[in-house]
XYZ file of C-alpha atoms in Angstrom:
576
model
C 92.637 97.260 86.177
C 95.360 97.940 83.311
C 95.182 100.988 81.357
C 95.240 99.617 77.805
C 97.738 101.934 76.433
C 100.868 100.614 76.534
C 103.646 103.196 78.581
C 107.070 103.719 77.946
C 109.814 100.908 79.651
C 110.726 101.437 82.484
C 114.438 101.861 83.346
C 115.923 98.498 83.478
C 118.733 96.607 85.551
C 120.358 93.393 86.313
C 117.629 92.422 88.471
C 114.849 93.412 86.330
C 115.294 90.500 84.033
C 116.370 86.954 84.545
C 119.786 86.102 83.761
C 119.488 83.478 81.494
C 116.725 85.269 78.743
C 115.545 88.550 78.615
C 112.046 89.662 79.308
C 109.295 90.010 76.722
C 108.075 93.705 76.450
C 105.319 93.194 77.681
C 107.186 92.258 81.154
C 110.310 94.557 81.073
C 107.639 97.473 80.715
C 105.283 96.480 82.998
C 102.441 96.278 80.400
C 100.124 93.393 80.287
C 99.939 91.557 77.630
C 96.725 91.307 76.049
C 94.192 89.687 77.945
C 93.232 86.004 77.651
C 90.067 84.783 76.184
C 87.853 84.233 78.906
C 85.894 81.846 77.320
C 86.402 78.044 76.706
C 88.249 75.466 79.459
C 91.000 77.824 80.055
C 88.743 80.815 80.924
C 87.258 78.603 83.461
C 90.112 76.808 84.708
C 91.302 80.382 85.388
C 88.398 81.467 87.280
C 88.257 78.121 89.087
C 91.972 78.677 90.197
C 91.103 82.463 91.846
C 88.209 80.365 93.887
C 91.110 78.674 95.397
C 93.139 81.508 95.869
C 90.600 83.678 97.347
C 90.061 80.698 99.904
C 93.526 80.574 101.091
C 93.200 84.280 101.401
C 90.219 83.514 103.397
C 92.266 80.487 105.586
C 94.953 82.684 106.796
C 92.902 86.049 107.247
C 89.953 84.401 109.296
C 93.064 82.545 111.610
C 94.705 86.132 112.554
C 91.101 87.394 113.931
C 89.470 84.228 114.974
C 91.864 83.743 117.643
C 90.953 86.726 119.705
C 87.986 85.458 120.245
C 88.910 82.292 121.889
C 91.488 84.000 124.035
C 89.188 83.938 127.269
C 88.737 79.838 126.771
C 92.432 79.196 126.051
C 93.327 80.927 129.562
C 91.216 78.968 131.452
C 92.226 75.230 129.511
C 95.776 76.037 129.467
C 96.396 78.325 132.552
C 98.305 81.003 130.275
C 99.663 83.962 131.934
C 99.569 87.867 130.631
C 102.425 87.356 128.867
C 101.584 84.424 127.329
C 98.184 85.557 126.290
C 99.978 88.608 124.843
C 102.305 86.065 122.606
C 99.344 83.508 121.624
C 97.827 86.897 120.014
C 100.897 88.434 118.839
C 103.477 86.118 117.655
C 101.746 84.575 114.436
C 101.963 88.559 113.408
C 105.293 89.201 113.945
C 106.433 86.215 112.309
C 103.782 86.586 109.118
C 105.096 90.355 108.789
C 108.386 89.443 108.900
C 108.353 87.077 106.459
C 106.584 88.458 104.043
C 108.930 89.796 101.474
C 111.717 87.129 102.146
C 108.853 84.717 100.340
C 107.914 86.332 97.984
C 111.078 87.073 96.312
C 111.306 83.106 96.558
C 108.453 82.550 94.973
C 109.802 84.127 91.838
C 112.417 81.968 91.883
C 110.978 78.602 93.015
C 107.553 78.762 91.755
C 103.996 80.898 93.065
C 101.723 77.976 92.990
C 104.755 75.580 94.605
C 105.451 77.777 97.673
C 101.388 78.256 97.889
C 100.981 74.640 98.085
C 104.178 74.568 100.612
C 102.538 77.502 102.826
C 99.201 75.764 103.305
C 100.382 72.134 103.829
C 102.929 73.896 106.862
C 99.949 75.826 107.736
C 97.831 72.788 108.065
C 100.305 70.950 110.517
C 100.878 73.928 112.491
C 97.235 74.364 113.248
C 97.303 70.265 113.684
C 99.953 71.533 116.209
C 97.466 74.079 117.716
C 94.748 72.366 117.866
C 95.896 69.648 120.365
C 98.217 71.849 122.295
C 98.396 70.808 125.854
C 100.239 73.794 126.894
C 100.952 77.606 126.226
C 104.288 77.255 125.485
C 103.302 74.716 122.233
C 100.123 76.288 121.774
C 102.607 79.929 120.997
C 105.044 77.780 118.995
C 102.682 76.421 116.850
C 101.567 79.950 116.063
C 105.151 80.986 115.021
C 104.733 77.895 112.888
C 101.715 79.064 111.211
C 103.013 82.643 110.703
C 105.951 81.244 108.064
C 103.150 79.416 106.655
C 100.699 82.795 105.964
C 104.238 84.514 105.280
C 104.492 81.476 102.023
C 100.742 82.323 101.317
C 99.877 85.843 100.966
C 102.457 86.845 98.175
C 101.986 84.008 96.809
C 98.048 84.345 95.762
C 98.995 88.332 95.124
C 101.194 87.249 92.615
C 99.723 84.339 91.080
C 96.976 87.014 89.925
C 98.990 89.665 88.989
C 100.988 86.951 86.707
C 98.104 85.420 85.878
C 95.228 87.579 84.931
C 95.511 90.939 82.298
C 93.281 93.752 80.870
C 89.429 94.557 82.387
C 89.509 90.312 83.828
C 92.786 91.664 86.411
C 90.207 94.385 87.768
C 87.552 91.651 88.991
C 90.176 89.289 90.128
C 91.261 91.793 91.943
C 88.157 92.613 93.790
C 87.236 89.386 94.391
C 90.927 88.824 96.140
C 90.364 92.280 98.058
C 86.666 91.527 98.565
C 87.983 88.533 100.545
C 90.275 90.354 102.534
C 87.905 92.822 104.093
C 84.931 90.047 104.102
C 87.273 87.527 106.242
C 88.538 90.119 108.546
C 84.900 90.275 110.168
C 83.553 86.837 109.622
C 87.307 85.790 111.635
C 85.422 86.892 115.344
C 81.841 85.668 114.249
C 83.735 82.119 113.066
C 85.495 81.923 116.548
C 83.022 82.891 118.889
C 80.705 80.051 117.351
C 83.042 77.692 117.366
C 84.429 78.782 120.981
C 80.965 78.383 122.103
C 79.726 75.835 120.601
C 82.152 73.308 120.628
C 85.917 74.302 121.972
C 88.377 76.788 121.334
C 90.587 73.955 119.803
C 88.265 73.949 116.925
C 89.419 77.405 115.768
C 92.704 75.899 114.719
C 91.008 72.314 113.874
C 88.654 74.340 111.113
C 92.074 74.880 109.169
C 92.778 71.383 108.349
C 89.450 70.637 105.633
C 90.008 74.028 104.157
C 93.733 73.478 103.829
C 93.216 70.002 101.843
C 90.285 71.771 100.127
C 93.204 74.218 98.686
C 95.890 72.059 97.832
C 93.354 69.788 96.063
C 92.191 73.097 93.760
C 95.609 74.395 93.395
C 96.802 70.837 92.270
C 93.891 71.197 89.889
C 93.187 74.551 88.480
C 96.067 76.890 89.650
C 98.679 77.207 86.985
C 102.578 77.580 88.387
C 104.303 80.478 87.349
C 107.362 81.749 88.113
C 110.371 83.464 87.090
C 112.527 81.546 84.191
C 115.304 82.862 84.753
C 118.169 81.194 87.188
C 118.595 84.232 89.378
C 120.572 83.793 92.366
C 119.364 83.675 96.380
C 120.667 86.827 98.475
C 120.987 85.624 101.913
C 122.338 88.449 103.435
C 119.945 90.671 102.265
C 116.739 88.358 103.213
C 118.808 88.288 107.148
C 118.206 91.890 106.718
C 114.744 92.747 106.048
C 113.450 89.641 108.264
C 115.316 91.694 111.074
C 113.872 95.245 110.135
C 110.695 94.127 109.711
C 110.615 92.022 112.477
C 111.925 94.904 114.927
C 109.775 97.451 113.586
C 106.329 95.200 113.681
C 107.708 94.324 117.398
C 107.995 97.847 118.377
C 104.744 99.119 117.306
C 103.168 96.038 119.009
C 104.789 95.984 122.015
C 105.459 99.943 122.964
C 102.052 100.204 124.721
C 102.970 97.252 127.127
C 106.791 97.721 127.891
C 106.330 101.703 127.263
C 107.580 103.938 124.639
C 110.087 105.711 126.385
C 110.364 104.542 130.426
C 109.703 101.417 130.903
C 106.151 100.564 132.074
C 106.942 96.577 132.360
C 110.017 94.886 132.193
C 110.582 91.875 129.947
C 111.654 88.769 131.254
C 113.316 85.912 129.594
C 113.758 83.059 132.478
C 114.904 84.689 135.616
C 116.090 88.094 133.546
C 114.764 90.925 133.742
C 115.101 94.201 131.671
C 117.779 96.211 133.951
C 117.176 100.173 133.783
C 114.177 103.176 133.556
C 114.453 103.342 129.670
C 111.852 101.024 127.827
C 113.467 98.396 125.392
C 111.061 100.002 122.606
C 113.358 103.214 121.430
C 116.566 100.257 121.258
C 114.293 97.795 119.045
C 113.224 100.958 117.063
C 117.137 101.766 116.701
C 117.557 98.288 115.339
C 114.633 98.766 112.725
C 116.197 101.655 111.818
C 119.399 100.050 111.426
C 118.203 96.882 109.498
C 116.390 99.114 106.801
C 119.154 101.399 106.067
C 121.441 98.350 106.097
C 118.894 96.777 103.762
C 119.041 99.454 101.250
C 123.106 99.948 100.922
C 123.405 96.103 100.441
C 120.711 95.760 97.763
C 121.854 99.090 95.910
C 125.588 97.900 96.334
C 124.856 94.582 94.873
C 123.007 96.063 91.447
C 125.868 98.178 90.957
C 127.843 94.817 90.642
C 125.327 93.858 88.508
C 123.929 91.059 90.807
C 120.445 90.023 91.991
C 119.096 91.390 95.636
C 116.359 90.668 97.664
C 114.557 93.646 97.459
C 115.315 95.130 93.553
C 115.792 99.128 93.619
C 114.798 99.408 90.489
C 110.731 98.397 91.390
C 111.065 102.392 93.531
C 111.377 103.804 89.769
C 108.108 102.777 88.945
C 105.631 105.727 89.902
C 102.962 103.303 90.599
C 104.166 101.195 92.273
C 106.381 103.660 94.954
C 103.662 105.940 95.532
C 100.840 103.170 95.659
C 102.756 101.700 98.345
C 102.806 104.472 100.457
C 99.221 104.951 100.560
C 98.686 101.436 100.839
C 100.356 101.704 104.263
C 98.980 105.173 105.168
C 95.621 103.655 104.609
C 96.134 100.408 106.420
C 96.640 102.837 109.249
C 92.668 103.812 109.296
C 91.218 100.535 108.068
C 92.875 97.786 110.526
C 93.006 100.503 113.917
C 89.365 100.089 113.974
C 89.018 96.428 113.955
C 90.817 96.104 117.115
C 88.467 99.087 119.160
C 85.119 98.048 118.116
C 84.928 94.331 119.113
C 86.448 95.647 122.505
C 83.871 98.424 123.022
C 80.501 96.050 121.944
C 81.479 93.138 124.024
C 83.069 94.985 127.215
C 80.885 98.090 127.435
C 77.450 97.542 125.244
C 77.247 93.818 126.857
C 77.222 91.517 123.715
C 78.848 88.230 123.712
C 81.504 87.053 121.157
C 79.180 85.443 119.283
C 76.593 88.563 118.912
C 80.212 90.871 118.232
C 80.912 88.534 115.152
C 77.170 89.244 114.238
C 76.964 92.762 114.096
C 80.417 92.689 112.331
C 78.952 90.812 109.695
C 77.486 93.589 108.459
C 81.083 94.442 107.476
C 81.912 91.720 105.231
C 78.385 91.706 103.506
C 79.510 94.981 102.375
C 83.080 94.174 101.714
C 81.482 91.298 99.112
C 79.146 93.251 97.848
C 81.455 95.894 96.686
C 83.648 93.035 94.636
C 80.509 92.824 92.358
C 80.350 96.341 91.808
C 84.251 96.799 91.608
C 83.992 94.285 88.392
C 81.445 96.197 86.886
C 83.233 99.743 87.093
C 86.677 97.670 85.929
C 85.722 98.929 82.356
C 84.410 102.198 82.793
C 86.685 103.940 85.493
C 90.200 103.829 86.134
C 91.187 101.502 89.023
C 92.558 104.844 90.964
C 88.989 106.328 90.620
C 87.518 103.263 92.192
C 89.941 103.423 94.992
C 89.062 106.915 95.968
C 85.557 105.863 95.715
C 86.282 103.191 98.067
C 87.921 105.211 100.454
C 85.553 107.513 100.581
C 83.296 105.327 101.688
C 85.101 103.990 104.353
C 85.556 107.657 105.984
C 81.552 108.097 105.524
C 81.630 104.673 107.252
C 83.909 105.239 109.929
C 83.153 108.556 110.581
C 79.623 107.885 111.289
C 80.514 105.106 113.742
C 82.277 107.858 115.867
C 78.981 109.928 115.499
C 76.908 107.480 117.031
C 78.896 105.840 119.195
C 77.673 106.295 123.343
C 77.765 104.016 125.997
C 73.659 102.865 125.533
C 73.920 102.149 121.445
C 71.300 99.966 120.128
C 73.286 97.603 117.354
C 70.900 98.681 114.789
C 72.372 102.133 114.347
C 75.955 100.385 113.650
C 75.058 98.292 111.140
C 74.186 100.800 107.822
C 77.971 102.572 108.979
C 79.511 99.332 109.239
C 78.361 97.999 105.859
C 79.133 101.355 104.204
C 82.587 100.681 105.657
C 83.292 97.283 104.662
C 81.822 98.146 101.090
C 84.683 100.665 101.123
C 87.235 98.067 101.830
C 86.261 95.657 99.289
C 86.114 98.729 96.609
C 89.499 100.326 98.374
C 91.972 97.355 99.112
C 91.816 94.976 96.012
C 91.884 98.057 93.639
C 94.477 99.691 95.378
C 96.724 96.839 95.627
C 96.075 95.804 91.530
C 97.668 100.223 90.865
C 100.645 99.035 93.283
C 101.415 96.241 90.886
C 100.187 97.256 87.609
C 103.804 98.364 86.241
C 105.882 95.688 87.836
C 107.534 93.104 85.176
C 105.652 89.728 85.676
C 109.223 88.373 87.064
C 109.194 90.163 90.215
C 105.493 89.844 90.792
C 106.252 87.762 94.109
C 109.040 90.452 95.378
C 106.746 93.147 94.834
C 103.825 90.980 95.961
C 105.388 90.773 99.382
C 106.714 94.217 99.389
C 103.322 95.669 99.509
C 102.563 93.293 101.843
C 104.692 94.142 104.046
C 104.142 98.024 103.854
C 100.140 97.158 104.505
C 101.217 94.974 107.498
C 103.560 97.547 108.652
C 100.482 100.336 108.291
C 98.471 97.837 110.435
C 100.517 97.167 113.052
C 100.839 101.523 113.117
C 97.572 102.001 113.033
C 96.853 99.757 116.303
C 99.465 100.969 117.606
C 98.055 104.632 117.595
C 94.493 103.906 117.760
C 95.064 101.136 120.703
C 97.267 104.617 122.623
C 94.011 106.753 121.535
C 91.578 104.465 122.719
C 93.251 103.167 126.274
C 94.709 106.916 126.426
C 91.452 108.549 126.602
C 89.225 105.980 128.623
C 92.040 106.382 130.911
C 92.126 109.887 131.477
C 88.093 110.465 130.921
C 87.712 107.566 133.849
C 90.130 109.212 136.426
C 88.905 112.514 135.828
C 85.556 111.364 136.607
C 86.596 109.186 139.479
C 87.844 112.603 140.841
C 84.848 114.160 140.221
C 83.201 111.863 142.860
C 85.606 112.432 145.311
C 87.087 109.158 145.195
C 90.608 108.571 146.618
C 93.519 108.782 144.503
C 94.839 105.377 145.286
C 91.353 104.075 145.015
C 91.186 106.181 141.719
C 94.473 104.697 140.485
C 93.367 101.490 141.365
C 90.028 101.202 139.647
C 91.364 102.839 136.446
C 94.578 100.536 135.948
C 91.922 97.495 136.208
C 89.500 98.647 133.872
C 92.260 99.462 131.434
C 94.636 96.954 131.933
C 91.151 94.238 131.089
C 90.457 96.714 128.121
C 87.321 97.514 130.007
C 86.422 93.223 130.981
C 86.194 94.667 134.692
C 83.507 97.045 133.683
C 81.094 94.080 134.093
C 82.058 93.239 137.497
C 82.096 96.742 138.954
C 78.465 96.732 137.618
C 77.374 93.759 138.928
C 77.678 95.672 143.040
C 75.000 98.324 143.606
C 78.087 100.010 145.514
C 80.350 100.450 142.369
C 77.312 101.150 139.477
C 78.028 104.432 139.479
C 81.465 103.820 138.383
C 80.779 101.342 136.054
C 79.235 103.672 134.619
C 81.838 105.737 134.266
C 84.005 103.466 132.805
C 81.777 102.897 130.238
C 81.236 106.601 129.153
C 85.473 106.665 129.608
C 85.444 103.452 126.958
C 82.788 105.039 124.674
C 84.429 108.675 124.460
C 87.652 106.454 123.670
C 86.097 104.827 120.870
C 84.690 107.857 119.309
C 88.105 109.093 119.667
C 89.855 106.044 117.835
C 87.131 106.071 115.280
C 87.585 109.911 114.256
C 91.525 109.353 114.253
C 90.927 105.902 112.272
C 88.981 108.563 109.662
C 91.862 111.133 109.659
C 94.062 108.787 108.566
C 91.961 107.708 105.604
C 91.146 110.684 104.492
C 95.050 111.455 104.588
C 95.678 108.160 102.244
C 92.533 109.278 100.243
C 95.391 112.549 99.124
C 97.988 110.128 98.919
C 95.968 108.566 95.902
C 96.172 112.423 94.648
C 99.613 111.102 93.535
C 98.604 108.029 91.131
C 96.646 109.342 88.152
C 94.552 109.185 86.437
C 96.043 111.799 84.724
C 99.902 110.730 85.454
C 99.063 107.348 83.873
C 97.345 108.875 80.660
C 100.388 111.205 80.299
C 102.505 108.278 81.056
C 100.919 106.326 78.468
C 100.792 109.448 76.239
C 104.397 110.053 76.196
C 104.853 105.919 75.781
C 103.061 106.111 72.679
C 105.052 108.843 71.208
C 108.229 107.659 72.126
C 107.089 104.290 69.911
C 105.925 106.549 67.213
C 109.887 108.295 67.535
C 111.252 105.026 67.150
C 109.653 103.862 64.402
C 110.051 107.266 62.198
């Protein structure tokens, strides 16, 4: 994962080093030192200790996608309305994305493994919460609970490897850590629809609790803390700041498909209040992300020049690596995550399968997504970790783009499978070694700040990429479905009608219309409508890869050899 060479420091700052000592070399450049002997009780202590970070990867991935699938069960138990449904789904997302930077600048300061610990304990009792929720309302607040708790997490195991690991050994902790990622992402919906079916819906959140005191037991016991020994100083103001742009911006790109991106298609409420004119609240909560990011930048670049600590350190944008791997992290987040949200809706609402038979066929996903992380370890000493990535992405536009190739409303599940495994493959190849190039340069002191950073710009990219994919998708059916519906001569209040319930159901009403001899010939519509949508979010979901595959144009190899070329004769300068 780390280029052996060693390259030139980069430009440093009050916030690049702590205060109180000043940084090794090896961590005010960015270089790694040299790698730990992977042998003897260390080695495996080590190895033991990215087990347990991989699984609370695993406990806080699997939560955001096994809910979904229990949606339809938690309706009926707890009576939840649209809205509610909507914020069951949505607000562990917000809050997680939010969060996610605020953390892990903390966890420089406090301690990685300590706010790890502190994320999955609050995680635990939130899903504790969940579990025996005997309303929406609690049921949605326990959720916000859990999303501070994945907020603690994710950074946290990002930078506990990045601190932890060096040379060829940070390439395959990597992959396993990415490997996990894509893996969980599909095993989430085949977890929840067994458990939803098998038992209750309330065991989706009761699964959490054995896992969780499976983690703190392993951190306790083979996780080393690290953190930042220097005392640097909180910045409040600044961590106000990015939880509100992040939080506005994540909320727009959520929400603009419900309340509208421009008029208003439904009006919030809050008690008996309701959103008072014909423009949408979206462009206003886009306004205040806006607002909240340019803020964000003139307080942390106004607080350097004093020569104090900020939230979000400018100096981290002068590393090539790291500013350039972040933006294709997020373009390509925009391709990999769209996806995930059309497919389960298209195989269980137009091809017939059940929850349980969705998470099966997306297995196929994570066997590939794990199989890659053996692979990935393997290439970690004979190609550069960029090469790998645009290996990896490459495969997931094969993938993807054979999905929308075969794609029709009367698919047998055996022609998804080879393009879904090529896909996840790509994912476990793509993600882990993308995100090790994003943090190769940065000084081991800010490995939580940039840790959360790039998660944030991935989440961001996500919530995008459903966003446009979920407008693609429910755009298309709509239009392919009324123009049909007109080709049968069918009323255009009838028409109207029919289209804003399949739709609005994300095509569930597709199975009742079929159910009536009278309206099988519009069923059947919808489902060529929901098919042709799919194929259209899947060859948009493939654009957008292949767009972050030229992004990747921008990080080496060649820059980092040069990089590490000039480095070497700068040292050679120095010495003369």
């Amino acid at each position: 994962m780390i280029i052996e060479k060693k390259s030139a420091p980069h430009p440093g700052g009050p916030a690049m080093a702590p205060q109180s000592r000043p940084l090794p070399a090896t961590e005010a450049s960015g270089v790694s030192a040299p790698a730990p002997e992977a042998g003897g009780s260390g080695g495996r202590r080590r190895w033991l200790g990215l087990v347990v970070i991989s699984l609370a990867v695993s406990l806080i991935i699997v939560d955001s996608t096994i809910v979904n699938v229990a949606i339809p069960s938690i309706v009926k138990d707890l009576a939840v309305d649209s809205t509610g449904v909507q914020w069951v789904q949505e607000s562990y997302t917000l809050v997680f994305a939010a969060l996610l930077l605020v953390f892990g600048t903390l966890g420089d300061r406090i301690g990685r493994r300590r706010l790890l610990l502190l994320g999955v304990v609050l995680f635990a009792l939130s899903s504790v919460a969940a579990a025996f929720a005997p309303t929406g309302g609690i049921l949605i607040a326990s959720r916000l609970v859990q999303g501070v708790g994945g907020a603690m997490v994710l950074p946290s195991t990002l930078s506990l490897i990045n601190a932890g690991f060096r040379g060829a050994e940070r390439g395959i902790a990597f992959a396993v850590w990415g490997s996990t990622i894509g893996g969980m992402s599909a095993v989430g919906p085949l977890l929840g629809g067994w458990l939803t079916t098998s038992f209750s819906w309330r065991w989706a959140f009761g699964i959490n609790i054995p896992i969780a005191a499976v983690i703190v037991v392993g951190a306790l016991a083979a996780v080393t803390e690290s953190k930042d020994g220097g005392r640097r100083p909180l910045d409040p103001v600044g961590a106000a700041l990015s939880v509100v742009a992040s939080a506005s911006l994540v909320f727009a790109l959520i929400e603009g498909r419900t309340y509208g991106w421009w008029t208003v298609d439904h009006r919030p409420r809050i008690g008996s209040w309701e959103w008072p004119g014909p423009v949408s609240p979206i462009p206003f909560v886009f306004g205040l992300a806006l607002a909240g990011i340019a803020a964000c930048a003139h307080w942390a670049v106004r607080r350097e020049r004093r020569g104090m600590t900020s939230m979000f350190s400018v100096e981290l944008l002068r590393i090539p690596s790291f500013r350039n791997g972040n933006l294709a992290a997020l373009i390509v987040s925009l391709g990999e995550f769209g996806i995930i949200l059309a497919l389960p809706i298209w195989l269980q609402n137009v091809l017939g399968f059940s929850a349980l038979d969705t998470g099966l066929i997306l297995l196929a996903l994570a066997v590939g997504s794990f199989a890659a992380s053996g692979l990935a370890g393997a290439l970690s000493h004979r190609a550069s970790p960029v090469v790998i990535v645009r290996v990896g992405l490459a495969a997931e536009i094969v993938g993807v783009a054979g999905l929308g190739a075969v794609i029709g409303p009367d698919t047998p599940w055996g022609l998804l499978v080879p393009f879904l495994f090529v896909y996840g493959f790509g994912v476990g190849l793509a993600t882990a070694q993308l995100t090790g190039v994003v943090l190769k340069d940065v000084p081991v002191a800010l490995s939580g700040q940039a840790s959360g950073t790039q998660s944030t710009a991935r989440q961001i990219g996500s919530a995008l990429g459903i966003a446009v994919l979920g407008t693609v998708l429910f755009s298309s059916a709509s239009g392919l479905l009324g123009g049909s519906l007109d080709g049968r001569g069918v009323p255009a209040a009838q028409r109207d009608s029919i289209v804003s319930a399949v739709v609005d159901s994300s095509g569930a009403a597709i199975a009742g219309l079929a159910g009536s001899p009278a309206t099988a010939p519009v069923a059947a519509d919808a489902k060529a409508a929901f098919s042709e949508g799919t194929r259209y979010a899947a060859f948009s979901a493939a654009s957008f890869l292949a767009v972050g595959l030229l992004a990747t144009l921008s990080l080496g190899p060649g820059r980092e050899r040069r990089r590490a070329s000039h480095g070497a004769a700068d040292r050679e300068a120095q010495r003369a």
